[in-house]
Structures are given as C-alpha cells and as structure tokens.
C-alpha positions in Angstrom: 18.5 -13.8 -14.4 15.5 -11.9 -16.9 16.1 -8.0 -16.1 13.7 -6.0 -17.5 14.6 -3.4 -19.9 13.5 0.5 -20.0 13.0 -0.2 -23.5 11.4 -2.9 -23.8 8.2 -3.3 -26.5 5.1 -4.2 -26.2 4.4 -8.2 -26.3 3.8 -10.0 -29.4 0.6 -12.3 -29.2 0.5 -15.2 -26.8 1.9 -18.7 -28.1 -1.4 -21.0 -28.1 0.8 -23.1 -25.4 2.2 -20.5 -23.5 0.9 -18.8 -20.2 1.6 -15.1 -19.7 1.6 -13.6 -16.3 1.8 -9.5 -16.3 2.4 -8.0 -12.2 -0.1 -4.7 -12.3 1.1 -4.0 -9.3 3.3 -5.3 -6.1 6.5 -5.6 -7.5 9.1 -3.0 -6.6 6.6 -1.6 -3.9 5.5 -3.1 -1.0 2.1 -2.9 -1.7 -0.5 -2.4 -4.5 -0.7 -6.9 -5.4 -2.3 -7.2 -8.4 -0.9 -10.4 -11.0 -2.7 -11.2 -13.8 -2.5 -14.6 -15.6 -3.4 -15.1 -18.9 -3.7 -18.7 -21.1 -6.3 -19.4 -24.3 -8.0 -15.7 -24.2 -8.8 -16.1 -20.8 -7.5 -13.9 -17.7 -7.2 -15.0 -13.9 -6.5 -12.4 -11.2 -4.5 -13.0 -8.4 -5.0 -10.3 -5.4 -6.3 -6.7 -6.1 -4.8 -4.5 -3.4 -3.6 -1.1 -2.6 -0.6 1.3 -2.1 -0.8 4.1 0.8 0.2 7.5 -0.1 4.2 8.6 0.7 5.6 11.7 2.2 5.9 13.1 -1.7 2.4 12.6 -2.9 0.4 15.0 -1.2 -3.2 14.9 -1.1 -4.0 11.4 -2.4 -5.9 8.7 -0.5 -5.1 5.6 -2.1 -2.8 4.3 -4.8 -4.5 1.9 -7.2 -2.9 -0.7 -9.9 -3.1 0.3 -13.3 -6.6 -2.0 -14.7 -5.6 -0.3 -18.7 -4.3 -3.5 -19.2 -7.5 -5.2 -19.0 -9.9 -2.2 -19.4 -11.0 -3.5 -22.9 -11.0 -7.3 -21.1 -12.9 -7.8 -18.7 -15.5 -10.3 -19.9 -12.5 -12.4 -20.2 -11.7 -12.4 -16.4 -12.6 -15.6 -15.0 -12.8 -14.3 -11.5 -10.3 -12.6 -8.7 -9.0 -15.0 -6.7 -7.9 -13.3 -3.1 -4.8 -14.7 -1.2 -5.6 -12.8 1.9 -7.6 -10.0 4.0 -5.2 -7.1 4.3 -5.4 -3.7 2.3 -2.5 -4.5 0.4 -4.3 -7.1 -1.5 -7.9 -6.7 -1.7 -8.3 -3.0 -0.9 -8.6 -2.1 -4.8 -11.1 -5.2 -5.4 -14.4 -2.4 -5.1 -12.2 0.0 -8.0 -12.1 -3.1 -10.2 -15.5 -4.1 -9.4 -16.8 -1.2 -10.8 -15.9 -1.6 -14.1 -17.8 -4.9 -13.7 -19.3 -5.6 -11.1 -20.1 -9.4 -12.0 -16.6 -10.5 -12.2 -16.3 -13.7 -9.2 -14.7 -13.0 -6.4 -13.2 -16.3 -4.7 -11.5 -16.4 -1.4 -11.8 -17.9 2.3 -14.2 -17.5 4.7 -11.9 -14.3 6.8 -11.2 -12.7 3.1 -14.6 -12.5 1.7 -16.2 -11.7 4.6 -13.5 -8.2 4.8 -14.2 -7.9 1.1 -17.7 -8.2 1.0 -18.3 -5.5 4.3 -15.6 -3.1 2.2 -17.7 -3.5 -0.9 -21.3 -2.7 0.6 -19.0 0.6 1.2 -19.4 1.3 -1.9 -22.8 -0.6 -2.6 -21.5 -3.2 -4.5 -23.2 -6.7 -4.2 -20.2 -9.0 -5.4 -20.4 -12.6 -6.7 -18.2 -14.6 -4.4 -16.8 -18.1 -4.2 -16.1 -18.9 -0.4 -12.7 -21.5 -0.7 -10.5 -23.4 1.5 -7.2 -25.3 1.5 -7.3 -28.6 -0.1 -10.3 -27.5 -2.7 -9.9 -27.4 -6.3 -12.2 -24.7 -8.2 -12.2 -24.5 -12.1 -12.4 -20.9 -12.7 -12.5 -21.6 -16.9 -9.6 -22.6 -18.1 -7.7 -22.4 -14.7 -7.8 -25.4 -12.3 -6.9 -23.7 -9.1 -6.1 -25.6 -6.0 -5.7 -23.7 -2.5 -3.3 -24.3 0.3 -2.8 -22.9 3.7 -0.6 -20.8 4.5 0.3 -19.1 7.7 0.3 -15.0 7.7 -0.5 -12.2 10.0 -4.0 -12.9 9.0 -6.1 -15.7 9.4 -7.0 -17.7 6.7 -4.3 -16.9 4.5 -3.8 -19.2 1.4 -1.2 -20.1 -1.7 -2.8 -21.3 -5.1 -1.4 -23.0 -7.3 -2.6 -23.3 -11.0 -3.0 -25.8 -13.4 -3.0 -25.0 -16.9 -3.0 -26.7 -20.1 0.4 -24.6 -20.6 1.7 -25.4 -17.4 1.5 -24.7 -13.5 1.8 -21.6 -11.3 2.2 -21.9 -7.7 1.6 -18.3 -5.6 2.7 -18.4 -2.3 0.8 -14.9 -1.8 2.3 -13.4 1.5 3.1 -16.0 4.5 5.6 -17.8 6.6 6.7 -20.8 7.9 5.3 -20.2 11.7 5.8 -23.7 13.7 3.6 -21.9 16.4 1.3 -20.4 14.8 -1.1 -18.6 17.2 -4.3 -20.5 15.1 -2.5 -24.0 14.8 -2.5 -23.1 11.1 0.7 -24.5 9.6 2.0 -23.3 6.3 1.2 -26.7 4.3 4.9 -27.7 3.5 3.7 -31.1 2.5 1.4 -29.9 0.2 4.1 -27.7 -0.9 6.0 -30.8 -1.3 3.5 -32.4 -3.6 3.3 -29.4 -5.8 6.5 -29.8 -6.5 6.4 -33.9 -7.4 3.9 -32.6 -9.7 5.8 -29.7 -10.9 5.5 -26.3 -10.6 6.8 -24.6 -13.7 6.4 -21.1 -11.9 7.1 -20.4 -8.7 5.8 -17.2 -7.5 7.3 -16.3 -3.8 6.7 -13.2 -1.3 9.8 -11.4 -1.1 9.5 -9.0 1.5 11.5 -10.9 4.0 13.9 -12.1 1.4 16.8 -9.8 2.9 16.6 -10.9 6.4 18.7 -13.8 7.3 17.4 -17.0 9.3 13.7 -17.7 10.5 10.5 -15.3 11.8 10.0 -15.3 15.5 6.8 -17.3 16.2 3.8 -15.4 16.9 4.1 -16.8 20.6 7.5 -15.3 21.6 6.0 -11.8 21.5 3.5 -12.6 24.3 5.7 -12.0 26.8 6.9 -8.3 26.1 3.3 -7.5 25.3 2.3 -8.7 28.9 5.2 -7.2 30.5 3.9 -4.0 29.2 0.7 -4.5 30.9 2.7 -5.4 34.0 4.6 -2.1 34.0 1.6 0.3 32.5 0.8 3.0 34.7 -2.2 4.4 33.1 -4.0 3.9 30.2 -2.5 1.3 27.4 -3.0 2.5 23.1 -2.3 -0.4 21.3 -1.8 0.4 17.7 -1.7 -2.1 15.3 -3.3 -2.8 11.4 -7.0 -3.4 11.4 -7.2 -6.8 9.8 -4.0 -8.0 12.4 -6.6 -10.5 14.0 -3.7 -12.7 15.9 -2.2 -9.6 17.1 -5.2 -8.1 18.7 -6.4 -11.7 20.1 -3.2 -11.4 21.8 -3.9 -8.1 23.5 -7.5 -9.0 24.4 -5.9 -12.0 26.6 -2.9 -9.9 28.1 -6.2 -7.4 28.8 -7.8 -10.5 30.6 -4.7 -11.4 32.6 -4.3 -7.6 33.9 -8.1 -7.0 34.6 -8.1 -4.6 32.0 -11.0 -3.6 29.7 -10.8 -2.8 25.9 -12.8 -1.0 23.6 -12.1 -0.9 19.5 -11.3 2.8 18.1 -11.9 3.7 14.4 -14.1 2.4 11.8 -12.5 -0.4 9.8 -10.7 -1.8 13.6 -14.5 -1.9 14.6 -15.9 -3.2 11.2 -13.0 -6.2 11.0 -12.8 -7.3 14.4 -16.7 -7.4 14.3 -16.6 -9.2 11.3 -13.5 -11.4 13.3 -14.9 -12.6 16.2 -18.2 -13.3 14.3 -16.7 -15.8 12.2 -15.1 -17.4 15.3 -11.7 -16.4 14.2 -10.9 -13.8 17.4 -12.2 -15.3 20.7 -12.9 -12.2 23.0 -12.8 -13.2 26.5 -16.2 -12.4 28.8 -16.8 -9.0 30.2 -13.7 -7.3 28.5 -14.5 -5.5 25.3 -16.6 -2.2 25.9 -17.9 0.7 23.5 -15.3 3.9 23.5 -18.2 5.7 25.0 -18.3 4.0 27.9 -14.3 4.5 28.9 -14.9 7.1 30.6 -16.8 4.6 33.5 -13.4 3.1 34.1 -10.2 4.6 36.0 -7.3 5.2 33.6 -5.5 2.1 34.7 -8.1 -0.7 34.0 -8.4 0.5 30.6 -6.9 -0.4 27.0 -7.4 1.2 23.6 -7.0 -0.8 20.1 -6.6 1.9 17.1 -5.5 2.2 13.8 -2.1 4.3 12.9 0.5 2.1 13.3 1.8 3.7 9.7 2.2 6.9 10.5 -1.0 7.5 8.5 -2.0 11.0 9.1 -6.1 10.6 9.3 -5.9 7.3 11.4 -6.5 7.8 15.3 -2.9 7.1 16.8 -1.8 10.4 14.4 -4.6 12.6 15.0 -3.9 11.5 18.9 0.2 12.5 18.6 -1.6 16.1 16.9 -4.1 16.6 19.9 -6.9 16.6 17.7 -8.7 13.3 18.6 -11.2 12.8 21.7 -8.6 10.5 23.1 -6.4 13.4 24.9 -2.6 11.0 25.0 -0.7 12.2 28.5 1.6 11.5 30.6 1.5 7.9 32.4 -0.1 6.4 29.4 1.8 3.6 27.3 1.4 3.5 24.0 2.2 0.0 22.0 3.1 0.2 18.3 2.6 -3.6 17.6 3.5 -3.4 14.0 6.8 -3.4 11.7 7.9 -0.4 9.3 6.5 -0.6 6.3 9.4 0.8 4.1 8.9 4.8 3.0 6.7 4.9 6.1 9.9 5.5 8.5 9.6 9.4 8.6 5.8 9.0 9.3 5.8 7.2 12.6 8.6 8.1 13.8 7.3 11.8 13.7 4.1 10.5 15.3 5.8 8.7 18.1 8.0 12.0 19.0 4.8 13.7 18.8 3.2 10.6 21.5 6.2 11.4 23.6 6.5 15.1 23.8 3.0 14.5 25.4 4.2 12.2 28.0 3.6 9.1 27.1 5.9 6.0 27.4 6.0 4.8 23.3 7.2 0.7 23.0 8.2 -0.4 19.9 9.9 -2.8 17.4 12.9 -0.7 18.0 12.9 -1.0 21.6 11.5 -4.3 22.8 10.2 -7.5 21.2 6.5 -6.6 20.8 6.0 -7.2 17.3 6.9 -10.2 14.4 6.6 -10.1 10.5 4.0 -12.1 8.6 6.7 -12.4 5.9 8.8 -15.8 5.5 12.7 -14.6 6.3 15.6 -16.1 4.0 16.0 -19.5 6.0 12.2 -20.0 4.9 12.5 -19.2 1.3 15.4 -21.7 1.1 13.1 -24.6 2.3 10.3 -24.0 -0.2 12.8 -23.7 -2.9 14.2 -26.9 -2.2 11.0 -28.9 -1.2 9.1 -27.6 -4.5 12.2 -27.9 -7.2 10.9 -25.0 -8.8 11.5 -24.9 -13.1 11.1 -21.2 -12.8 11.1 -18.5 -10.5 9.2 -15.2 -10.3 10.0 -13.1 -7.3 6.8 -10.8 -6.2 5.4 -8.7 -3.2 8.5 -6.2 -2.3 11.0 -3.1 -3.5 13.8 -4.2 -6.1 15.7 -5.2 -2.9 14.0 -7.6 -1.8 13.1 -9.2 -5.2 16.9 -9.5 -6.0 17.6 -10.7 -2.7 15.0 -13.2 -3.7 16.1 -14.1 -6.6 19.6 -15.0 -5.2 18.1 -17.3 -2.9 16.5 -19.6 -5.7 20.0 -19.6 -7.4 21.7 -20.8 -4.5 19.7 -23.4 -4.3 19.9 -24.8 -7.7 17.6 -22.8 -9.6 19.6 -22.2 -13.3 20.0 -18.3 -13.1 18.5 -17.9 -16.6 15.2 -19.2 -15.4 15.0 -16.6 -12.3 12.7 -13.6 -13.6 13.2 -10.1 -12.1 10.1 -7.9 -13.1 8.7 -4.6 -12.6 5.1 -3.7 -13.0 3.9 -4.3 -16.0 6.9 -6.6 -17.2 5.0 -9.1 -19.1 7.0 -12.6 -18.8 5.5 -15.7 -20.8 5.7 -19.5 -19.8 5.8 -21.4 -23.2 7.6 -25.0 -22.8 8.7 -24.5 -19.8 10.8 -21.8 -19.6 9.7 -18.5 -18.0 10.8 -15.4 -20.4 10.8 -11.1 -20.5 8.8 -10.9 -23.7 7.5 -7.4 -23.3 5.6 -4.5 -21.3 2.9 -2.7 -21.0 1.7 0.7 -19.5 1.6 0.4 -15.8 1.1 3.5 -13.9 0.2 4.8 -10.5 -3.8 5.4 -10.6 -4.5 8.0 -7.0 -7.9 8.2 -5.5 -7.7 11.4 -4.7 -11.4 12.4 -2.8 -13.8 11.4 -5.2 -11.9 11.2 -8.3 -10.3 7.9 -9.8 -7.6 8.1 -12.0 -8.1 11.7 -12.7 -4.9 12.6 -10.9 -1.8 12.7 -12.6 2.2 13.3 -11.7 2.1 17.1 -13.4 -0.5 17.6 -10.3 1.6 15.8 -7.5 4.4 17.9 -8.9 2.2 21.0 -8.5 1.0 20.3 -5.1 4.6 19.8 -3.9 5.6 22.9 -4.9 2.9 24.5 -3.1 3.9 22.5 -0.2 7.7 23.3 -0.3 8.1 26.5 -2.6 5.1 29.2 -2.0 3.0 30.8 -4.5 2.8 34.0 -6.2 -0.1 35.6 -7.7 0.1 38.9 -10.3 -2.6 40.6 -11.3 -2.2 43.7 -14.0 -4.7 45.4 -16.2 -3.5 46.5 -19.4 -5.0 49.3 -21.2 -5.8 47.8 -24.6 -5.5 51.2 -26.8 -2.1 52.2 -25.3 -0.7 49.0 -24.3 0.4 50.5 -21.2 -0.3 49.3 -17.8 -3.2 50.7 -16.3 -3.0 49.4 -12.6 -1.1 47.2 -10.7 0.9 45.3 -10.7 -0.8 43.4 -7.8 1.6 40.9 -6.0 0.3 38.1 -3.6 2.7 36.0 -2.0 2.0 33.3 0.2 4.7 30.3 2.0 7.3 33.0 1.9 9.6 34.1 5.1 9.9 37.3 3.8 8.3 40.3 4.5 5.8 41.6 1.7 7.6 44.7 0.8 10.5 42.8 -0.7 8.2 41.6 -3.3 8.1 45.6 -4.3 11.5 45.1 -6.1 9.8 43.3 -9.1 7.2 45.6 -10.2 9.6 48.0 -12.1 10.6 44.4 -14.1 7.5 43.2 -14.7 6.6 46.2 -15.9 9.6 46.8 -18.3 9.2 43.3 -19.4 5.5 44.0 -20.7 6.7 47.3 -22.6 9.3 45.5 -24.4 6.8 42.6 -25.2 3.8 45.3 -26.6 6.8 47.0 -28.2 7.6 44.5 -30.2 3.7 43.9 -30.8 2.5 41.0 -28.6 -0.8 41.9 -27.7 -2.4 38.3 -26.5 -3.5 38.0 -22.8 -1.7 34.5 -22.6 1.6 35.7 -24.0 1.9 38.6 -22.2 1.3 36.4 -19.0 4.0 34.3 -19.9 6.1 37.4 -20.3 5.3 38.0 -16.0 5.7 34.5 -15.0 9.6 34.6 -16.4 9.9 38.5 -15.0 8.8 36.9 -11.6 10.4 33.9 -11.8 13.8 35.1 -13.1 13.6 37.8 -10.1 12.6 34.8 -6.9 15.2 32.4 -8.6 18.2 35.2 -8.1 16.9 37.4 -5.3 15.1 34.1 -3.0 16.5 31.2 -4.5 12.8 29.7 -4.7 10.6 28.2 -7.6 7.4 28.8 -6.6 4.2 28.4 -8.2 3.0 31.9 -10.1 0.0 32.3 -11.3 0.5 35.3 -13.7 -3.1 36.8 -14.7 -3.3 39.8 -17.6 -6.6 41.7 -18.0 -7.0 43.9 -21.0 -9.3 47.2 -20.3 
C-alpha cells in the first residue's frame, strides 16, 4: 500500500499520459468531499461539500475544502460534477461558485434542484447540467458516464471517467440496498461492465468499510418506527437530516397509519422536502402535512414534528428544544425519534442533547436503543462484491477517518488487489495514474478554510486556539499608566478577571509583582509601551501558572502619561 509521507514535496509536472487526482477534502474526515481530477491542463471536480464544526472549534459555522489548489485555475475546470444532495458534498458548491460563478454544475434532477435553491441563498444563478444514470456527458476532455446508485438520498449516482490516460470510477457515497425504499438498485451490472472495460481507478466510499456483513434494508426499520407511533403518548419529534427524503417518506406514512398530522420545522427541512415532493420524489399522503402554526389546532396526540438536529448541532431545532429556547416547549409524554446514525466527533453533542430531551421528560429512541435508523454507507460484505465484480487495477479509498480508509484498503487486498496498487491518501495527497499504475507523487497545501459569520477563510488555528482558551482558561485584563518622566507607576494596576472560580481579591497578590517587574524593566532602561506589556503578561502569567494553575488569556495594556 502508498502511505503518504509528512514530508512529502510538492508534485513534479503531470506526465502528458498520466491523470492526477488530488482529494481537497473528504479523506480522513467524514465530510468536506471535494476530488479533483486533472488530465491534458484540464480539471474535473467531483463533489464540493462541507465539514460541521467539532466540540474544539468554537465559533465556526462551516468548514470548507481548501480551493488554493485551484485558485489560479479555474478557467480550467470543466465543470462540478455532484454525486449527491447531502451537505457533505454539495454544501461548499456556492463558496466555489463565487470565485467563478460560470463554472457547470452537473448532477440529477434531486441534486441540482438542492443545489440550485441553496445557491439563490446566496444569489447565485449557476449553469447546470441536469444528468441521469446511463448518460454519457463530455465535459472537455472527460467522457463521464453516470450510474445509479442507491444512498440515503434519492438520486444518488457513481461516475465513472474516461480519459485518454485512463478510467476513474467514483462510487460517491451508496450501498447495495436490495429493498430499496425507491426501487432504485445500485447498478451492479453496470458496475460489472465498468469493470470488462476496465477501471484503472477505483475510487470507493469508505465509511462503512469497518463494519462487517451487509446494511439493513431501508424496509426493516419500518417496523420500530411504527411501533413508536403505536406506543407514543403525546406528541412524536422526529429528528433526522434535512435532505433524508426516504427517511421522512417513511414517517409521513407511519403518520397516516396512526391518524397523525405532521408539519416540517426549520428552514432547509422546509426548503428540501418542498423541493422533494415537488419533484415527485416524497409522496405526502392527503390531508396530513400542516404549517407549524397551525399545531396548536390539534391535541398533543394526533401530532408529529419533523426537525433538524439529529447532530447534536447546537443552532438546529432538536438542540435549541433540549435548551428550552425554542417555541416547541419538549415535556413529559412526548417521544422524541433520533432517526439518524453518529456521525463520528458528533458523540458528545447528541448525547448531551438527548440527556437534555430527557431531563425534560421526554421518552428519547434511538440507534442505541431500538432499530429505528440504517446507514446509507455500503458495509464490508458490499465492498467485497464491487471489488470482485469490477477487478479494479487500482484502488483509492475515499469518504471516511483513516480508519475507515485502511479498513478499506484491506478489503481490496483480500480480494486480489496487488497491495502496491492500494493508495492511502490524505487531503491534498496528490497520486498520479500514468500507465496504469496509481502512485504518491506529491502534496500540496490543504487546509481547513472556517466560515465563520461573514468571513471566508479569514479564520485561522492561532484564533481557534484563542477562542478555546477563552472558553476553558478565563481572561485577564491589566491596565497601568506609567508616568513617562519618572518611569514609575502612576495608577493601577487595574486587574479584570473573568472565567475564574476565585474570588477577585486573590488577584490583589500580583500587583506588588507586576509592579516590581516594571521597575526592574525601566531600571534597566526599557521604555517602549509594547515591551513593558510583555514584561506584565509574564508577571501575570508566571503568578496564575503557580498560584491557579491556569493559562489564561491576558491582555496586558501600558499607557504612558
């Protein structure tokens, strides 16, 4: 197997008859999908999604791939092609846009249509290229051809391109579903077919790669989900991802079955099952779905709630509800249904928000306790199929933490894949395809970029680091005026200390220190503001470190009168 290497340099030119394929994103994450493929000067995207925020970067919205890469490119992109509708691949897509906002945009009908209502968002009119399995598309000097695949979304699909350098086939996220809820089969035999051609790259989603066997259909869940509306008391919160289309169809007919009515809460679950059920893709029964507004019409157990916050994420409406500060008041009687699986790093986050659920009264069901929720990700049994019905040359393991990408790449050893020719990358790993055989060439830069409010990109690690030690150390302010013809201090100095246990008057203890400290510094003739601010924030610091045992933020400020 190709390991990357912390050292490694940056890539020498591409071969005339190679193919070079550079992960911006989505590898060693679950998250952030961004592959760029590169053959003759021209550049072909594959996904543009994004990362949510962890525990330990506070503050930021959104976590964007790294577009340096292709900054200085872009007239060379030949368009985005879009596997699927969740965040996690096209949420990024307006960022990139606005470099160049005439860059092609191809995708199916479900995809574009989430794309195109997320970029009038940001009043973006994109050019797109609606797509479905079967068609081929030139997009320059890529010959793409899609196929279906089945995912937790509708209208998922793999592409596989053709090159004059050789083949790529992208299995973007799916599974192998033999149930599916849409009776939209993962094409195995045009997987098949691929592979009589010959697919010199094989790029496969990993997430699943560490779980033995096979996914559960989509149709074993319905049971649990209608046993909960059996045994509901009250009111029933369904959380669950906003683009999860088969997931909420399934709720809207357990709703029907229990006489139940529904209505849609937050923005983007209102804006994509809108789009959904416009496009034919969720079928809402008669007479069930209501506006929020009118819940209030209908006693507590006719009525059903589909939200956003399945993550733990702390703005969506299942967290603000576990915090008491949403106009949904969560009691006791209600059921609450977290139809969704753990995105990994998210653990700490739900789990906090289903105590929170709980503590109010209400009866939480989960993955952990019954069988109310089944990944969109192929398990290892699956990957082992497609390996041996497409006889891959190479393999590229993407979409999932270093885990899961070694757990991956295992699998296409064991089933005859020559380990040399299984590539394990990071973002930004560039790995070139020339005759055949997949190589670690190079990298390049590959940061996180975090939206952070307004600003793009402006946000760096030196600020994360100083917002978590707001968070988890305190802050200390000094003021002290200096009297410029003596060098003595005329007032202060003034300590503010905030995120501290202890009482104010300990803080007392350091003002003889500072204040010996800045007559040994003027002693010795430092008169300049900045230096002798430097000269408090070690007094301070020396003095918490010993007498607290914190490092907290100081802001040292010297003014000379």
């Amino acid at each position: 197997m190709s390991h990357p290497h912390p050292e490694l340099n940056l890539p020498p030119k591409l071969a005339p008859d190679g193919v070079r394929v550079v992960a911006l994103g989505g590898l060693g994450e679950v998250g952030r999908n961004m592959a760029v493929i590169e053959h003759a000067g021209q550049l072909l995207i594959i996904d543009c999604g994004v990362l949510f925020p962890e525990d330990h970067q506070p503050g930021v919205d959104l976590i964007l791939p790294d577009f340096e890469y292709i900054e200085d490119r872009l007239d060379q992109v030949q368009a985005i092609v879009l596997t699927h509708g969740h965040e996690d691949h096209i949420g990024a897509v307006p960022y990139l846009l606005k470099l160049k906002k005439d860059i092609p945009v191809v995708g199916s009908m479900l995809t574009l249509a989430l794309v195109e209502a997320k970029l009038k968002e940001h009043r973006i009119t994109p050019y797109t290229l609606g797509v479905k399995e079967g068609m081929r598309e030139k997009l320059g000097v890529f010959d793409c051809e899609f196929v279906a695949v089945n995912h937790s979304i509708p209208d998922a699909l793999a592409v596989f391109v053709r090159t004059p350098a050789g083949t790529i086939l992208h299995t973007g996220d799916f599974k192998m579903d033999q149930l599916p809820l849409d009776n939209r089969l993962t094409d195995l035999r045009a997987f098949a077919r691929l592979g009589e051609e010959g697919v010199d790259l094989f790029m496969t989603d990993s997430t699943n790669a560490e779980v033995p066997g096979f996914t559960t259909p989509e149709k074993d869940i319905a049971p649990a989900i209608d046993k909960v509306f059996r045994d509901a008391e009250r009111r029933i919160i369904v959380a669950c991802f906003s683009s999860h289309v088969h997931r909420v169809q399934q709720v809207l007919n357990a709703a029907e079955k229990a006489g139940r009515k529904v209505a849609m809460v937050g923005r983007s679950m209102v804006r994509n099952m809108g789009i959904a059920a416009e496009l034919g893709y969720l079928k809402v029964p008669d007479g069930v779905l209501v506006d929020v507004k009118k819940l209030d019409n209908f006693p507590d157990h006719q009525v059903v709630l589909i939200c956003t916050g399945s993550q733990g994420e702390p703005m969506a409406a299942l967290s603000r509800m576990a915090n008491r500060d949403h106009r949904i008041d969560v009691g006791k009687g209600d059921t609450v249904l977290l139809a969704s699986s753990l995105i990994p790093g998210n653990e700490n986050a739900v789990y906090r928000v289903i105590n929170g659920l709980m503590r109010l009264g209400a009866n939480v069901v989960h993955k952990g306790n019954a069988k109310v929720h089944v990944s969109g990700h192929a398990s290892a049994g699956e990957l082992l199929y497609c390996y041996n019905i497409v006889k891959p040359r190479n393999v590229m393991p993407v979409h999932g933490e270093w885990r899961h990408l070694v757990a991956n790449a295992e699998l296409a050893v064991q089933t005859g894949v020559p380990r040399e020719r299984v590539v394990l990358a990071e973002d930004g790993v560039v790995v070139d395809l020339v005759d055949g055989r997949a190589k670690v060439v190079g990298a390049v830069d590959c940061g996180y970029v975090y939206v952070d409010g307004s600003s793009v990109g402006e946000f760096d690690e030196a600020l994360l680091k100083d917002r978590r030690i707001l968070r988890d150390e305190g802050f200390i302010s000094v003021i002290v005026v200096m009297d410029s013809a003596t060098g003595k201090v005329a007032a202060g100095p003034e300590i503010q200390a905030r995120g501290f246990a202890e009482d104010d008057e300990i803080f007392r203890q350091v003002r003889p220190k500072i204040e010996q400290a800045l007559a040994d510094a003027t002693g010795n003739g430092v008169t300049d503001s900045y230096q002798l601010e430097q000269v408090v924030r070690r007094a301070v610091g020396s003095w918490v470190g010993g007498k607290i045992r914190r490092r907290p933020m100081i802001i040292p400020v010297v003014i000379q009168a």
